[in-house]
């Protein structure tokens, strides 16, 4: 049997925060705590959770843009962080990321040609100028843009078109995995659907595997096969998207599915994460969701539940 395209094993990430007092120890914030999952080739894996729960941290590590504190990431069976820099860089063309903010992530001073060709330019095999431009133009067509757009600047495009440019840039090295971190969050709903449909068409055409990260449940429900729900750096529930949306088991998933979106949740939630989050010094064994959980009992304050299979879903809760 072929290994899963991506396998994440017991991933942990600690951030060292600024010291509160001159001689005090710097507090260590655990942004990811024992994350594990597998993504099958050709599937779409969703990661949902509130702002500050660790989604982008996880994305950066899976893309090998940042190192974990502990744990492993396997891509096609090879562990990324035990590869040599050279071997890792040779592998990079196989996984690309579409970033959160198409305004910030596209260099406003560069033309589309240079922006989309950038991932090609870091490959060991160099293309001729003509072939390079041809590849960019072909890829622009793939994402529903015009070949002549190579000579334009990002500001000449709408938000949806800019996101298409970002997708073209990810697609140009013909990756097998694309990680999309809040890729459509900045777009109007109708434009979101167009971009998501494009991504699903591309998936079918190229047998792409996606990791879709979003705080927006409707986006994840629309495009993914399997979804993991993260709360404060820990997967609290995972299952087939259809099952999980129909029958959420974890109290946090239930809250998420019932929640009315906040106007600007990101700032508040980041603060909540910091306040309630797990600090590795004096880390307690409590369930991370326990302070907000209506179903919490004594054991929830004492033992952090592990992720266990309940039917077809994985759930970390003492009361399921
Ligand atoms: P999300 O993408 O789910 O909003 P992030 O992965 O960006 O969450 O952040 C997870 C947590 O880690 C947050 O509390 C955030 O403030 C913290 N964090 C992220 N990056 C850093 C960093 N470089 N240094 C310290 N803390 C960080
Ligand atoms: Mg993020």
PDB file of N, CA and C in Angstrom, residues 216-261:
ATOM      1  N   UNK A 216     -13.708  29.509   8.592  1.00  0.00           N
ATOM      2  CA  UNK A 216     -15.059  29.561   8.038  1.00  0.00           C
ATOM      3  C   UNK A 216     -15.555  28.146   7.740  1.00  0.00           C
ATOM      4  N   UNK A 217     -16.496  27.706   8.554  1.00  0.00           N
ATOM      5  CA  UNK A 217     -16.961  26.321   8.439  1.00  0.00           C
ATOM      6  C   UNK A 217     -17.640  26.026   7.114  1.00  0.00           C
ATOM      7  N   UNK A 218     -18.327  27.018   6.555  1.00  0.00           N
ATOM      8  CA  UNK A 218     -19.060  26.729   5.321  1.00  0.00           C
ATOM      9  C   UNK A 218     -18.082  26.451   4.182  1.00  0.00           C
ATOM     10  N   UNK A 219     -16.952  27.136   4.177  1.00  0.00           N
ATOM     11  CA  UNK A 219     -15.914  26.890   3.170  1.00  0.00           C
ATOM     12  C   UNK A 219     -15.396  25.463   3.299  1.00  0.00           C
ATOM     13  N   UNK A 220     -15.097  25.073   4.513  1.00  0.00           N
ATOM     14  CA  UNK A 220     -14.546  23.738   4.749  1.00  0.00           C
ATOM     15  C   UNK A 220     -15.571  22.651   4.418  1.00  0.00           C
ATOM     16  N   UNK A 221     -16.818  22.909   4.780  1.00  0.00           N
ATOM     17  CA  UNK A 221     -17.868  21.935   4.485  1.00  0.00           C
ATOM     18  C   UNK A 221     -18.017  21.742   2.978  1.00  0.00           C
ATOM     19  N   UNK A 222     -17.857  22.839   2.239  1.00  0.00           N
ATOM     20  CA  UNK A 222     -18.049  22.821   0.793  1.00  0.00           C
ATOM     21  C   UNK A 222     -16.965  22.011   0.078  1.00  0.00           C
ATOM     22  N   UNK A 223     -15.740  22.120   0.518  1.00  0.00           N
ATOM     23  CA  UNK A 223     -14.651  21.563  -0.296  1.00  0.00           C
ATOM     24  C   UNK A 223     -13.927  20.339   0.263  1.00  0.00           C
ATOM     25  N   UNK A 224     -14.114  19.996   1.539  1.00  0.00           N
ATOM     26  CA  UNK A 224     -13.251  18.950   2.081  1.00  0.00           C
ATOM     27  C   UNK A 224     -13.946  17.596   2.246  1.00  0.00           C
ATOM     28  N   UNK A 225     -13.126  16.553   2.283  1.00  0.00           N
ATOM     29  CA  UNK A 225     -13.619  15.188   2.506  1.00  0.00           C
ATOM     30  C   UNK A 225     -13.540  14.827   3.989  1.00  0.00           C
ATOM     31  N   UNK A 226     -12.462  15.275   4.601  1.00  0.00           N
ATOM     32  CA  UNK A 226     -12.210  14.975   6.009  1.00  0.00           C
ATOM     33  C   UNK A 226     -11.883  16.288   6.695  1.00  0.00           C
ATOM     34  N   UNK A 227     -12.289  16.430   7.935  1.00  0.00           N
ATOM     35  CA  UNK A 227     -12.004  17.684   8.624  1.00  0.00           C
ATOM     36  C   UNK A 227     -11.507  17.420  10.046  1.00  0.00           C
ATOM     37  N   UNK A 228     -10.519  18.220  10.443  1.00  0.00           N
ATOM     38  CA  UNK A 228     -10.022  18.174  11.818  1.00  0.00           C
ATOM     39  C   UNK A 228     -10.357  19.506  12.483  1.00  0.00           C
ATOM     40  N   UNK A 229     -10.888  19.429  13.683  1.00  0.00           N
ATOM     41  CA  UNK A 229     -11.225  20.628  14.445  1.00  0.00           C
ATOM     42  C   UNK A 229     -10.139  20.837  15.492  1.00  0.00           C
ATOM     43  N   UNK A 230      -9.552  22.015  15.467  1.00  0.00           N
ATOM     44  CA  UNK A 230      -8.467  22.295  16.413  1.00  0.00           C
ATOM     45  C   UNK A 230      -8.940  23.290  17.468  1.00  0.00           C
ATOM     46  N   UNK A 231      -8.604  23.005  18.693  1.00  0.00           N
ATOM     47  CA  UNK A 231      -8.850  23.961  19.770  1.00  0.00           C
ATOM     48  C   UNK A 231      -7.561  24.138  20.554  1.00  0.00           C
ATOM     49  N   UNK A 232      -7.062  25.374  20.633  1.00  0.00           N
ATOM     50  CA  UNK A 232      -5.811  25.670  21.337  1.00  0.00           C
ATOM     51  C   UNK A 232      -4.710  24.649  21.042  1.00  0.00           C
ATOM     52  N   UNK A 233      -4.445  24.447  19.783  1.00  0.00           N
ATOM     53  CA  UNK A 233      -3.288  23.658  19.385  1.00  0.00           C
ATOM     54  C   UNK A 233      -3.473  22.151  19.435  1.00  0.00           C
ATOM     55  N   UNK A 234      -4.706  21.721  19.681  1.00  0.00           N
ATOM     56  CA  UNK A 234      -4.945  20.286  19.787  1.00  0.00           C
ATOM     57  C   UNK A 234      -6.130  19.897  18.906  1.00  0.00           C
ATOM     58  N   UNK A 235      -6.025  18.752  18.199  1.00  0.00           N
ATOM     59  CA  UNK A 235      -7.202  18.266  17.468  1.00  0.00           C
ATOM     60  C   UNK A 235      -8.177  17.713  18.507  1.00  0.00           C
ATOM     61  N   UNK A 236      -9.388  18.272  18.526  1.00  0.00           N
ATOM     62  CA  UNK A 236     -10.375  17.773  19.479  1.00  0.00           C
ATOM     63  C   UNK A 236     -11.370  16.838  18.802  1.00  0.00           C
ATOM     64  N   UNK A 237     -11.491  16.971  17.480  1.00  0.00           N
ATOM     65  CA  UNK A 237     -12.375  16.061  16.761  1.00  0.00           C
ATOM     66  C   UNK A 237     -11.945  15.976  15.305  1.00  0.00           C
ATOM     67  N   UNK A 238     -12.082  14.796  14.736  1.00  0.00           N
ATOM     68  CA  UNK A 238     -11.769  14.616  13.330  1.00  0.00           C
ATOM     69  C   UNK A 238     -12.671  13.547  12.737  1.00  0.00           C
ATOM     70  N   UNK A 239     -13.132  13.777  11.521  1.00  0.00           N
ATOM     71  CA  UNK A 239     -13.964  12.775  10.878  1.00  0.00           C
ATOM     72  C   UNK A 239     -14.275  13.161   9.451  1.00  0.00           C
ATOM     73  N   UNK A 240     -15.039  12.303   8.792  1.00  0.00           N
ATOM     74  CA  UNK A 240     -15.516  12.649   7.458  1.00  0.00           C
ATOM     75  C   UNK A 240     -16.338  13.916   7.575  1.00  0.00           C
ATOM     76  N   UNK A 241     -16.118  14.847   6.644  1.00  0.00           N
ATOM     77  CA  UNK A 241     -16.767  16.149   6.734  1.00  0.00           C
ATOM     78  C   UNK A 241     -18.280  16.009   6.888  1.00  0.00           C
ATOM     79  N   UNK A 242     -18.862  15.138   6.073  1.00  0.00           N
ATOM     80  CA  UNK A 242     -20.305  14.977   6.105  1.00  0.00           C
ATOM     81  C   UNK A 242     -20.783  14.518   7.490  1.00  0.00           C
ATOM     82  N   UNK A 243     -20.110  13.517   8.036  1.00  0.00           N
ATOM     83  CA  UNK A 243     -20.495  12.995   9.357  1.00  0.00           C
ATOM     84  C   UNK A 243     -20.332  14.050  10.442  1.00  0.00           C
ATOM     85  N   UNK A 244     -19.191  14.716  10.389  1.00  0.00           N
ATOM     86  CA  UNK A 244     -18.882  15.662  11.463  1.00  0.00           C
ATOM     87  C   UNK A 244     -19.851  16.841  11.477  1.00  0.00           C
ATOM     88  N   UNK A 245     -20.227  17.304  10.281  1.00  0.00           N
ATOM     89  CA  UNK A 245     -21.167  18.421  10.232  1.00  0.00           C
ATOM     90  C   UNK A 245     -22.577  17.965  10.611  1.00  0.00           C
ATOM     91  N   UNK A 246     -22.889  16.707  10.283  1.00  0.00           N
ATOM     92  CA  UNK A 246     -24.216  16.205  10.601  1.00  0.00           C
ATOM     93  C   UNK A 246     -24.324  15.853  12.079  1.00  0.00           C
ATOM     94  N   UNK A 247     -23.263  15.255  12.598  1.00  0.00           N
ATOM     95  CA  UNK A 247     -23.316  14.828  13.991  1.00  0.00           C
ATOM     96  C   UNK A 247     -22.004  15.135  14.724  1.00  0.00           C
ATOM     97  N   UNK A 248     -21.826  16.406  15.097  1.00  0.00           N
ATOM     98  CA  UNK A 248     -20.620  16.751  15.852  1.00  0.00           C
ATOM     99  C   UNK A 248     -20.671  16.083  17.226  1.00  0.00           C
ATOM    100  N   UNK A 249     -19.529  15.552  17.675  1.00  0.00           N
ATOM    101  CA  UNK A 249     -19.527  14.845  18.954  1.00  0.00           C
ATOM    102  C   UNK A 249     -18.902  15.681  20.066  1.00  0.00           C
ATOM    103  N   UNK A 250     -17.861  16.430  19.718  1.00  0.00           N
ATOM    104  CA  UNK A 250     -17.161  17.185  20.765  1.00  0.00           C
ATOM    105  C   UNK A 250     -17.937  18.461  21.117  1.00  0.00           C
ATOM    106  N   UNK A 251     -18.004  18.800  22.403  1.00  0.00           N
ATOM    107  CA  UNK A 251     -18.717  20.031  22.789  1.00  0.00           C
ATOM    108  C   UNK A 251     -18.211  21.268  22.046  1.00  0.00           C
ATOM    109  N   UNK A 252     -16.914  21.323  21.774  1.00  0.00           N
ATOM    110  CA  UNK A 252     -16.390  22.493  21.054  1.00  0.00           C
ATOM    111  C   UNK A 252     -16.892  22.528  19.606  1.00  0.00           C
ATOM    112  N   UNK A 253     -16.900  21.369  18.953  1.00  0.00           N
ATOM    113  CA  UNK A 253     -17.407  21.325  17.577  1.00  0.00           C
ATOM    114  C   UNK A 253     -18.869  21.759  17.549  1.00  0.00           C
ATOM    115  N   UNK A 254     -19.625  21.304  18.531  1.00  0.00           N
ATOM    116  CA  UNK A 254     -21.038  21.700  18.611  1.00  0.00           C
ATOM    117  C   UNK A 254     -21.152  23.216  18.745  1.00  0.00           C
ATOM    118  N   UNK A 255     -20.321  23.790  19.602  1.00  0.00           N
ATOM    119  CA  UNK A 255     -20.330  25.251  19.791  1.00  0.00           C
ATOM    120  C   UNK A 255     -19.994  25.956  18.489  1.00  0.00           C
ATOM    121  N   UNK A 256     -18.958  25.448  17.812  1.00  0.00           N
ATOM    122  CA  UNK A 256     -18.525  26.060  16.545  1.00  0.00           C
ATOM    123  C   UNK A 256     -19.650  26.048  15.525  1.00  0.00           C
ATOM    124  N   UNK A 257     -20.288  24.904  15.402  1.00  0.00           N
ATOM    125  CA  UNK A 257     -21.341  24.763  14.395  1.00  0.00           C
ATOM    126  C   UNK A 257     -22.563  25.612  14.734  1.00  0.00           C
ATOM    127  N   UNK A 258     -22.744  25.889  16.003  1.00  0.00           N
ATOM    128  CA  UNK A 258     -23.899  26.681  16.411  1.00  0.00           C
ATOM    129  C   UNK A 258     -23.582  28.174  16.444  1.00  0.00           C
ATOM    130  N   UNK A 259     -22.290  28.507  16.354  1.00  0.00           N
ATOM    131  CA  UNK A 259     -21.869  29.886  16.622  1.00  0.00           C
ATOM    132  C   UNK A 259     -22.287  30.850  15.524  1.00  0.00           C
ATOM    133  N   UNK A 260     -22.657  32.025  15.937  1.00  0.00           N
ATOM    134  CA  UNK A 260     -22.878  33.125  15.012  1.00  0.00           C
ATOM    135  C   UNK A 260     -21.526  33.830  14.877  1.00  0.00           C
ATOM    136  N   UNK A 261     -21.087  34.089  13.639  1.00  0.00           N
ATOM    137  CA  UNK A 261     -19.763  34.687  13.474  1.00  0.00           C
ATOM    138  C   UNK A 261     -19.647  36.057  14.150  1.00  0.00           C
TER     139      UNK A 261
END
